[in-house]
């Protein structure tokens, strides 16, 4: 069940490249906007400080007094030359204005020294007042003009940012495209492949974040290729092995047809045909069982806690009739409860195949024993021993393969029993070992479930 995605996630593009570009460009725009606002405000503050400094220096320059013709100089300015944006006026200590930089631009005398804002002439003026021994000097600037000049200076500071932002966007686009180029190369490799091409994908020059993905993809291809090869091998072996029983059934059917009205010959032919059908049915069942077990071993399957001793008792009941028919002494030796994680039916099939092989190849009147124990390291061991002829050491590894039989007698079989045991054991993380039984003299099969998979005894 998939988790519901948030609305903003649904709005994002599914392309990794597009997502990176969206996030990075959004971050650039946000950072640029914040930087622009901060730079603009800082530039305004710097310009304001600069204008205040200029007003202060102008006033300090007049501390030594006005020149003799300063009054006439101020009054002689024409209307075109008068500047009402920046005003300088001088007052005597008695309050008499003795100088103004423009006619009619006089501002009211301010008693507060230093900087202050004054409402005059229909606007706001920034005024700096400085008192000397003989006079008071006032320098004023129109705040509207002052703010306009400050904004102009501040906007000029944003010009480099406006030029660099598009260049940064292009650099990010180029960097993202170049960084994802190996991913695009892998995509093109996979897009050009045929369905049966499972060769490894080239991982050359891949970034560290993508390298594990391609490595796991190659491992998956290797496993799938192995599964395909095993399937092809299995189909070829199955076709080869089914050819013989089907041919035998055809011959037996022909023998039944030739028997005609001879009841004795007809009964023998029917018996042989029935036995042939049983053998073919058994072979097909084992083939299907082996295919299922090998498919289960190829991937994870649900498991549950299974008592191996209880499973062994059920398997003993399954083959009890065959053991009695051959007069065998078969039983479960002293065993302890052994819970392990697994699939009950598969484990029951594993034990049943081991017992079935032991019953099949043990001479009449022989003995077959089953025991389950826990080793010192915590592993659970299932042991099946018989008093049969056993298997020579040089052939023990080979008999674990499909359709291989290494017996000298004529016991019926297809050579799939131990292969099924091996497949089920591998699916449960267990190992299968064959050796000679020191107690009964025949074959001894040990299926060992490691402690990592064996559950503790309650």
Coordinates of C-alpha atoms in Angstrom, one line a residue:
X1 CA 0.0 0.0 0.0
X2 CA 1.6 3.3 -1.1
X3 CA 1.6 6.3 1.1
X4 CA -0.5 9.3 -0.1
X5 CA 1.7 12.0 -1.5
X6 CA 1.4 15.6 -0.4
X7 CA -0.1 18.1 -2.9
X8 CA 3.1 19.9 -3.4
X9 CA 4.9 16.6 -4.3
X10 CA 2.3 15.9 -6.9
X11 CA 3.1 19.2 -8.5
X12 CA 6.7 18.4 -8.9
X13 CA 8.0 16.8 -12.2
X14 CA 8.9 13.1 -12.1
X15 CA 12.2 13.7 -13.8
X16 CA 15.2 13.8 -11.4
X17 CA 16.9 16.4 -13.6
X18 CA 13.8 18.6 -13.6
X19 CA 13.4 18.2 -9.8
X20 CA 17.0 19.2 -9.2
X21 CA 16.7 22.2 -11.6
X22 CA 13.4 23.3 -9.9
X23 CA 14.9 23.1 -6.4
X24 CA 18.2 24.7 -7.3
X25 CA 16.6 27.5 -9.3
X26 CA 14.1 28.1 -6.6
X27 CA 16.9 28.3 -4.1
X28 CA 18.8 30.7 -6.3
X29 CA 15.8 32.9 -6.8
X30 CA 15.0 32.9 -3.1
X31 CA 18.6 33.6 -2.1
X32 CA 18.9 36.3 -4.8
X33 CA 15.7 38.0 -3.6
X34 CA 16.8 37.9 0.0
X35 CA 20.3 39.2 -0.9
X36 CA 18.8 41.9 -3.1
X37 CA 16.5 43.1 -0.3
X38 CA 19.3 43.1 2.2
X39 CA 21.7 44.8 -0.3
X40 CA 19.1 47.4 -1.2
X41 CA 18.4 48.2 2.5
X42 CA 22.1 48.3 3.3
X43 CA 22.7 50.6 0.3
X44 CA 19.9 52.9 1.5
X45 CA 21.4 53.1 5.0
X46 CA 24.9 53.7 3.6
X47 CA 23.6 56.5 1.3
X48 CA 21.7 58.1 4.2
X49 CA 24.9 58.0 6.3
X50 CA 26.9 59.5 3.5
X51 CA 24.4 62.4 3.0
X52 CA 24.5 63.1 6.8
X53 CA 28.3 63.1 6.7
X54 CA 28.2 65.6 3.7
X55 CA 25.8 67.9 5.6
X56 CA 28.0 67.7 8.7
X57 CA 31.2 68.5 6.8
X58 CA 29.5 71.4 5.0
X59 CA 28.5 72.9 8.4
X60 CA 32.0 72.4 9.8
X61 CA 33.5 74.1 6.8
X62 CA 31.5 77.3 7.8
X63 CA 32.7 77.4 11.4
X64 CA 35.4 79.9 10.8
X65 CA 32.8 82.5 9.7
X66 CA 31.3 83.8 6.5
X67 CA 33.3 85.8 4.0
X68 CA 32.4 89.5 3.9
X69 CA 30.5 89.3 0.6
X70 CA 28.6 86.1 1.6
X71 CA 25.3 87.9 2.1
X72 CA 25.6 89.6 -1.2
X73 CA 26.6 86.3 -2.8
X74 CA 23.5 84.6 -1.6
X75 CA 21.2 87.4 -2.5
X76 CA 22.7 87.7 -5.9
X77 CA 21.7 84.3 -7.1
X78 CA 19.1 84.2 -9.8
X79 CA 15.9 82.1 -9.5
X80 CA 17.4 79.6 -12.0
X81 CA 20.5 79.2 -9.9
X82 CA 18.7 78.8 -6.5
X83 CA 18.7 75.4 -5.1
X84 CA 15.9 74.6 -2.7
X85 CA 16.9 70.9 -2.4
X86 CA 20.1 71.7 -0.4
X87 CA 19.9 74.8 1.8
X88 CA 22.5 76.5 4.0
X89 CA 21.6 79.3 6.4
X90 CA 23.4 81.1 9.2
X91 CA 21.9 82.8 12.2
X92 CA 23.5 85.1 14.8
X93 CA 23.4 84.2 18.4
X94 CA 20.7 86.9 18.8
X95 CA 18.5 85.0 16.2
X96 CA 19.1 87.2 13.2
X97 CA 19.5 85.3 9.9
X98 CA 22.6 86.7 8.2
X99 CA 22.8 84.2 5.3
X100 CA 20.6 81.9 3.2
X101 CA 21.7 80.0 0.2
X102 CA 18.6 80.8 -1.8
X103 CA 16.1 83.6 -1.6
X104 CA 12.9 82.6 0.0
X105 CA 14.3 79.2 1.0
X106 CA 14.7 80.1 4.7
X107 CA 13.8 77.4 7.2
X108 CA 12.7 78.2 10.8
X109 CA 15.6 78.4 13.3
X110 CA 15.9 75.2 15.3
X111 CA 17.0 75.2 18.9
X112 CA 18.0 71.5 18.7
X113 CA 21.6 71.0 17.7
X114 CA 22.7 68.1 15.6
X115 CA 20.4 66.2 13.2
X116 CA 16.6 66.6 13.2
X117 CA 13.7 66.4 10.7
X118 CA 11.6 69.6 10.1
X119 CA 8.3 70.0 8.2
X120 CA 8.7 73.1 6.0
X121 CA 7.9 74.3 2.5
X122 CA 5.3 71.5 2.1
X123 CA 7.8 68.7 2.7
X124 CA 10.3 67.2 5.1
X125 CA 13.8 68.5 5.5
X126 CA 16.8 66.8 7.2
X127 CA 18.5 69.6 9.1
X128 CA 21.9 69.6 10.8
X129 CA 22.5 72.5 13.2
X130 CA 25.9 73.6 14.5
X131 CA 26.6 76.4 17.0
X132 CA 29.8 78.4 17.2
X133 CA 30.7 81.4 19.5
X134 CA 29.1 83.9 17.2
X135 CA 26.6 82.1 15.1
X136 CA 24.4 79.1 14.4
X137 CA 24.9 77.2 11.1
X138 CA 22.1 75.1 9.6
X139 CA 22.4 72.8 6.7
X140 CA 19.2 71.2 5.4
X141 CA 18.3 68.8 2.6
X142 CA 15.0 67.9 1.1
X143 CA 14.1 64.3 2.2
X144 CA 12.2 63.6 -1.0
X145 CA 15.3 64.4 -3.1
X146 CA 17.5 62.7 -0.6
X147 CA 15.5 59.5 -0.8
X148 CA 15.4 59.5 -4.6
X149 CA 19.2 59.8 -4.7
X150 CA 19.6 57.1 -2.2
X151 CA 17.3 54.7 -4.1
X152 CA 19.3 55.4 -7.3
X153 CA 22.5 54.5 -5.6
X154 CA 20.9 51.4 -4.0
X155 CA 19.6 50.2 -7.4
X156 CA 23.0 50.6 -8.9
X157 CA 24.3 48.1 -6.3
X158 CA 21.8 45.6 -7.5
X159 CA 23.0 45.7 -11.1
X160 CA 25.8 43.1 -10.6
X161 CA 23.4 40.8 -8.9
X162 CA 20.9 41.1 -11.8
X163 CA 23.7 40.2 -14.2
X164 CA 25.1 37.3 -12.2
X165 CA 21.8 35.7 -11.5
X166 CA 21.2 34.5 -15.1
X167 CA 24.8 33.4 -15.3
X168 CA 24.4 31.4 -12.1
X169 CA 21.2 29.8 -13.5
X170 CA 23.0 28.7 -16.6
X171 CA 25.9 27.3 -14.5
X172 CA 23.4 25.3 -12.4
X173 CA 21.7 24.0 -15.5
X174 CA 25.0 23.0 -17.1
X175 CA 26.2 21.4 -13.9
X176 CA 23.1 19.4 -13.3
X177 CA 23.0 18.2 -16.9
X178 CA 26.7 17.2 -16.8
X179 CA 26.3 15.4 -13.4
X180 CA 23.3 13.4 -14.7
X181 CA 25.0 12.5 -18.0
X182 CA 26.2 9.1 -16.7
X183 CA 22.6 8.3 -15.7
X184 CA 21.4 9.2 -19.1
X185 CA 24.1 7.0 -20.6
X186 CA 22.9 4.0 -18.5
X187 CA 19.3 4.7 -19.6
X188 CA 20.4 4.7 -23.2
X189 CA 22.2 1.4 -22.7
X190 CA 19.2 -0.3 -21.2
X191 CA 16.8 1.2 -23.9
X192 CA 18.9 -0.3 -26.7
X193 CA 18.9 -3.8 -25.2
X194 CA 17.0 -6.8 -26.4
X195 CA 14.8 -8.7 -24.0
X196 CA 17.4 -11.6 -23.7
X197 CA 20.4 -9.3 -23.2
X198 CA 21.4 -9.7 -19.6
X199 CA 25.0 -8.6 -19.8
X200 CA 26.3 -6.2 -17.1
X201 CA 25.7 -2.5 -17.5
X202 CA 28.8 -0.4 -17.7
X203 CA 29.4 1.5 -14.5
X204 CA 32.3 3.6 -15.7
X205 CA 32.5 7.2 -14.4
X206 CA 29.2 6.9 -12.5
X207 CA 28.7 9.1 -9.4
X208 CA 28.8 7.5 -6.0
X209 CA 25.1 7.9 -5.5
X210 CA 24.3 5.9 -8.7
X211 CA 27.1 3.3 -8.5
X212 CA 25.3 1.1 -5.9
X213 CA 22.1 1.1 -8.0
X214 CA 23.9 0.0 -11.2
X215 CA 25.9 -2.6 -9.1
X216 CA 22.7 -4.1 -7.7
X217 CA 21.1 -4.0 -11.2
X218 CA 24.1 -6.0 -12.6
X219 CA 23.7 -8.5 -9.7
X220 CA 20.0 -8.8 -10.5
X221 CA 20.9 -9.4 -14.2
X222 CA 23.3 -12.1 -13.0
X223 CA 20.7 -13.8 -10.9
X224 CA 18.1 -13.6 -13.6
X225 CA 20.6 -15.0 -16.1
X226 CA 21.4 -17.8 -13.8
X227 CA 17.7 -18.5 -13.3
X228 CA 17.2 -18.5 -17.1
X229 CA 20.1 -20.9 -17.6
X230 CA 18.8 -23.2 -14.8
X231 CA 15.3 -23.1 -16.4
X232 CA 16.6 -24.0 -19.8
X233 CA 18.7 -26.8 -18.3
X234 CA 15.8 -28.0 -16.3
X235 CA 13.5 -28.0 -19.4
X236 CA 16.1 -29.9 -21.4
X237 CA 16.6 -32.5 -18.7
X238 CA 12.9 -32.9 -18.2
X239 CA 12.3 -33.4 -21.9
X240 CA 15.0 -36.0 -22.0
X241 CA 13.8 -37.8 -18.9
X242 CA 10.2 -37.8 -20.0
X243 CA 11.0 -39.3 -23.4
X244 CA 11.9 -42.7 -21.8
X245 CA 8.7 -43.3 -19.7
X246 CA 6.5 -42.1 -22.5
X247 CA 8.2 -44.5 -25.0
X248 CA 7.8 -47.3 -22.4
X249 CA 4.1 -46.4 -22.0
X250 CA 3.7 -46.7 -25.8
X251 CA 5.4 -50.1 -25.9
X252 CA 3.3 -51.3 -23.0
X253 CA 0.1 -50.1 -24.7
X254 CA 1.2 -52.0 -27.8
X255 CA 1.8 -55.1 -25.7
X256 CA -1.7 -54.7 -24.3
X257 CA -3.1 -54.5 -27.8
X258 CA -1.2 -57.6 -28.9
X259 CA -2.5 -59.6 -25.9
X260 CA -5.8 -59.9 -27.6
X261 CA -8.1 -62.4 -25.9
X262 CA -5.4 -64.0 -23.8
X263 CA -6.5 -63.1 -20.3
X264 CA -3.1 -64.0 -18.7
X265 CA -1.1 -61.9 -21.2
X266 CA -3.6 -59.2 -21.0
X267 CA -3.4 -59.0 -17.2
X268 CA 0.4 -58.9 -17.3
X269 CA 0.2 -56.1 -20.0
X270 CA -2.3 -54.1 -17.9
X271 CA -0.1 -54.5 -14.8
X272 CA 2.9 -53.3 -16.7
X273 CA 1.0 -50.4 -18.2
X274 CA -0.3 -49.4 -14.8
X275 CA 3.1 -49.5 -13.3
X276 CA 4.4 -47.4 -16.2
X277 CA 1.7 -44.8 -15.7
X278 CA 2.5 -44.7 -12.0
X279 CA 6.2 -44.1 -12.7
X280 CA 5.4 -41.4 -15.2
X281 CA 3.0 -39.8 -12.8
X282 CA 5.6 -39.9 -10.1
X283 CA 8.2 -38.4 -12.4
X284 CA 5.9 -35.5 -13.4
X285 CA 5.0 -34.8 -9.8
X286 CA 8.7 -34.7 -8.8
X287 CA 9.5 -32.4 -11.8
X288 CA 6.8 -30.0 -10.7
X289 CA 7.9 -30.2 -7.1
X290 CA 11.5 -29.5 -8.0
X291 CA 10.4 -26.6 -10.2
X292 CA 8.4 -25.1 -7.4
X293 CA 11.2 -25.5 -4.8
X294 CA 13.8 -24.0 -7.1
X295 CA 11.5 -21.0 -7.8
X296 CA 11.0 -20.6 -4.0
X297 CA 14.8 -20.6 -3.5
X298 CA 15.2 -17.8 -6.0
X299 CA 13.3 -15.3 -3.9
X300 CA 12.1 -14.6 -0.4
X301 CA 8.9 -16.5 0.7
X302 CA 6.8 -16.2 3.8
X303 CA 7.9 -18.5 6.7
X304 CA 6.5 -19.5 10.0
X305 CA 7.8 -21.2 13.1
X306 CA 7.8 -24.9 12.4
X307 CA 8.6 -27.8 14.8
X308 CA 10.9 -30.0 12.8
X309 CA 10.2 -33.0 15.1
X310 CA 6.5 -32.8 14.4
X311 CA 7.2 -32.5 10.7
X312 CA 9.4 -35.6 10.9
X313 CA 6.6 -37.6 12.6
X314 CA 4.2 -36.7 9.8
X315 CA 6.8 -37.7 7.1
X316 CA 7.3 -41.0 8.9
X317 CA 3.6 -41.7 8.7
X318 CA 3.7 -40.9 5.0
X319 CA 6.2 -43.7 4.2
X320 CA 5.2 -46.1 6.9
X321 CA 3.2 -48.3 4.5
X322 CA 6.2 -48.6 2.1
X323 CA 8.5 -49.5 5.0
X324 CA 6.2 -52.2 6.3
X325 CA 5.8 -53.7 2.9
X326 CA 9.6 -54.2 2.8
X327 CA 9.8 -55.4 6.4
X328 CA 12.0 -52.4 7.5
X329 CA 12.6 -51.3 11.0
X330 CA 12.0 -47.5 10.7
X331 CA 11.5 -45.0 13.5
X332 CA 12.3 -41.7 15.2
X333 CA 15.1 -41.9 17.7
X334 CA 15.2 -39.7 20.8
X335 CA 14.8 -36.2 19.5
X336 CA 14.0 -32.8 21.0
X337 CA 11.7 -30.1 19.9
X338 CA 13.4 -28.1 17.2
X339 CA 11.4 -25.0 16.1
X340 CA 12.8 -23.3 13.0
X341 CA 11.4 -20.7 10.6
X342 CA 10.3 -22.3 7.4
X343 CA 7.4 -23.7 5.3
X344 CA 5.8 -26.7 6.8
X345 CA 4.8 -28.5 3.6
X346 CA 8.3 -28.0 2.0
X347 CA 10.0 -29.3 5.1
X348 CA 7.7 -32.3 5.3
X349 CA 8.6 -33.0 1.6
X350 CA 12.3 -32.8 2.4
X351 CA 12.0 -35.4 5.2
X352 CA 9.7 -37.6 3.2
X353 CA 12.1 -37.7 0.2
X354 CA 15.0 -38.6 2.5
X355 CA 12.9 -41.4 4.1
X356 CA 11.6 -42.5 0.7
X357 CA 15.1 -42.8 -0.7
X358 CA 16.3 -44.8 2.4
X359 CA 13.3 -47.1 2.2
X360 CA 13.7 -47.6 -1.5
X361 CA 17.4 -48.6 -1.4
X362 CA 17.6 -50.4 1.9
X363 CA 17.3 -54.2 1.6
X364 CA 14.3 -56.0 3.0
X365 CA 14.5 -56.5 6.7
X366 CA 16.9 -53.5 7.1
X367 CA 16.8 -50.5 9.3
X368 CA 16.1 -46.8 8.8
X369 CA 16.5 -44.3 11.6
X370 CA 15.6 -40.6 11.8
X371 CA 16.9 -38.3 14.5
X372 CA 16.7 -34.5 15.2
X373 CA 19.2 -32.8 17.6
X374 CA 20.6 -29.5 18.4
X375 CA 24.4 -29.0 18.0
X376 CA 26.6 -27.2 20.4
X377 CA 26.6 -24.1 18.3
X378 CA 22.8 -23.9 18.3
X379 CA 22.3 -25.4 14.8
X380 CA 19.5 -27.9 14.3
X381 CA 20.5 -31.2 12.6
X382 CA 18.2 -33.6 10.9
X383 CA 19.9 -37.0 10.4
X384 CA 18.5 -40.0 8.3
X385 CA 20.6 -43.3 8.4
X386 CA 19.9 -46.6 6.7
X387 CA 21.5 -50.0 6.5
X388 CA 21.5 -50.0 2.7
X389 CA 24.5 -50.2 0.3
X390 CA 25.3 -46.5 0.7
X391 CA 27.0 -44.3 -1.9
X392 CA 30.7 -44.3 -2.7
X393 CA 32.5 -41.1 -1.6
X394 CA 33.4 -40.1 -5.1
X395 CA 29.8 -40.2 -6.2
X396 CA 28.2 -38.3 -3.3
X397 CA 28.5 -34.9 -4.7
X398 CA 27.1 -36.0 -8.1
X399 CA 24.0 -37.6 -6.7
X400 CA 22.7 -34.2 -5.5
X401 CA 22.2 -33.2 -9.2
X402 CA 19.0 -33.8 -11.1
X403 CA 18.3 -37.1 -12.8
X404 CA 21.5 -38.7 -11.4
X405 CA 21.3 -42.2 -9.8
X406 CA 24.3 -44.0 -8.4
X407 CA 22.8 -47.3 -7.3
X408 CA 23.8 -50.8 -8.4
X409 CA 20.3 -52.3 -7.8
X410 CA 17.2 -52.0 -9.9
X411 CA 15.2 -49.9 -7.4
X412 CA 12.8 -47.6 -9.3
X413 CA 13.5 -43.9 -9.3
X414 CA 14.2 -40.8 -11.4
X415 CA 17.1 -39.3 -9.6
X416 CA 15.2 -36.3 -8.4
X417 CA 14.7 -37.1 -4.7
X418 CA 18.0 -35.7 -3.4
X419 CA 17.8 -32.8 -5.9
X420 CA 14.5 -31.8 -4.3
X421 CA 16.0 -32.1 -0.8
X422 CA 18.9 -29.8 -1.9
X423 CA 16.5 -27.2 -3.3
X424 CA 14.3 -27.2 -0.2
X425 CA 17.4 -27.0 2.1
X426 CA 18.8 -24.1 0.1
X427 CA 15.5 -22.2 0.3
X428 CA 15.7 -22.6 4.2
X429 CA 19.4 -21.6 4.4
X430 CA 20.4 -25.2 5.3
X431 CA 23.1 -27.5 4.0
X432 CA 23.0 -31.2 3.0
X433 CA 25.9 -33.6 3.6
X434 CA 26.2 -37.2 2.7
X435 CA 28.6 -39.7 4.4
X436 CA 28.7 -43.3 5.6
X437 CA 26.6 -44.3 8.7
X438 CA 29.1 -45.5 11.3
X439 CA 26.2 -47.2 13.2
X440 CA 24.1 -48.9 10.4
X441 CA 26.8 -49.1 7.7
X442 CA 24.6 -47.5 4.9
X443 CA 24.1 -43.9 3.9
X444 CA 23.9 -41.1 6.4
X445 CA 22.3 -37.8 5.3
X446 CA 22.7 -34.7 7.6
X447 CA 20.6 -31.6 6.9
X448 CA 22.0 -28.8 9.0
X449 CA 19.9 -25.7 9.8
X450 CA 22.3 -23.0 11.1
X451 CA 21.8 -21.2 14.4
X452 CA 20.9 -18.0 12.6
X453 CA 17.7 -19.6 11.3
X454 CA 17.0 -22.0 14.1
X455 CA 14.6 -20.6 16.7
X456 CA 15.3 -21.0 20.4
X457 CA 13.5 -23.8 22.2
X458 CA 10.7 -22.5 24.3

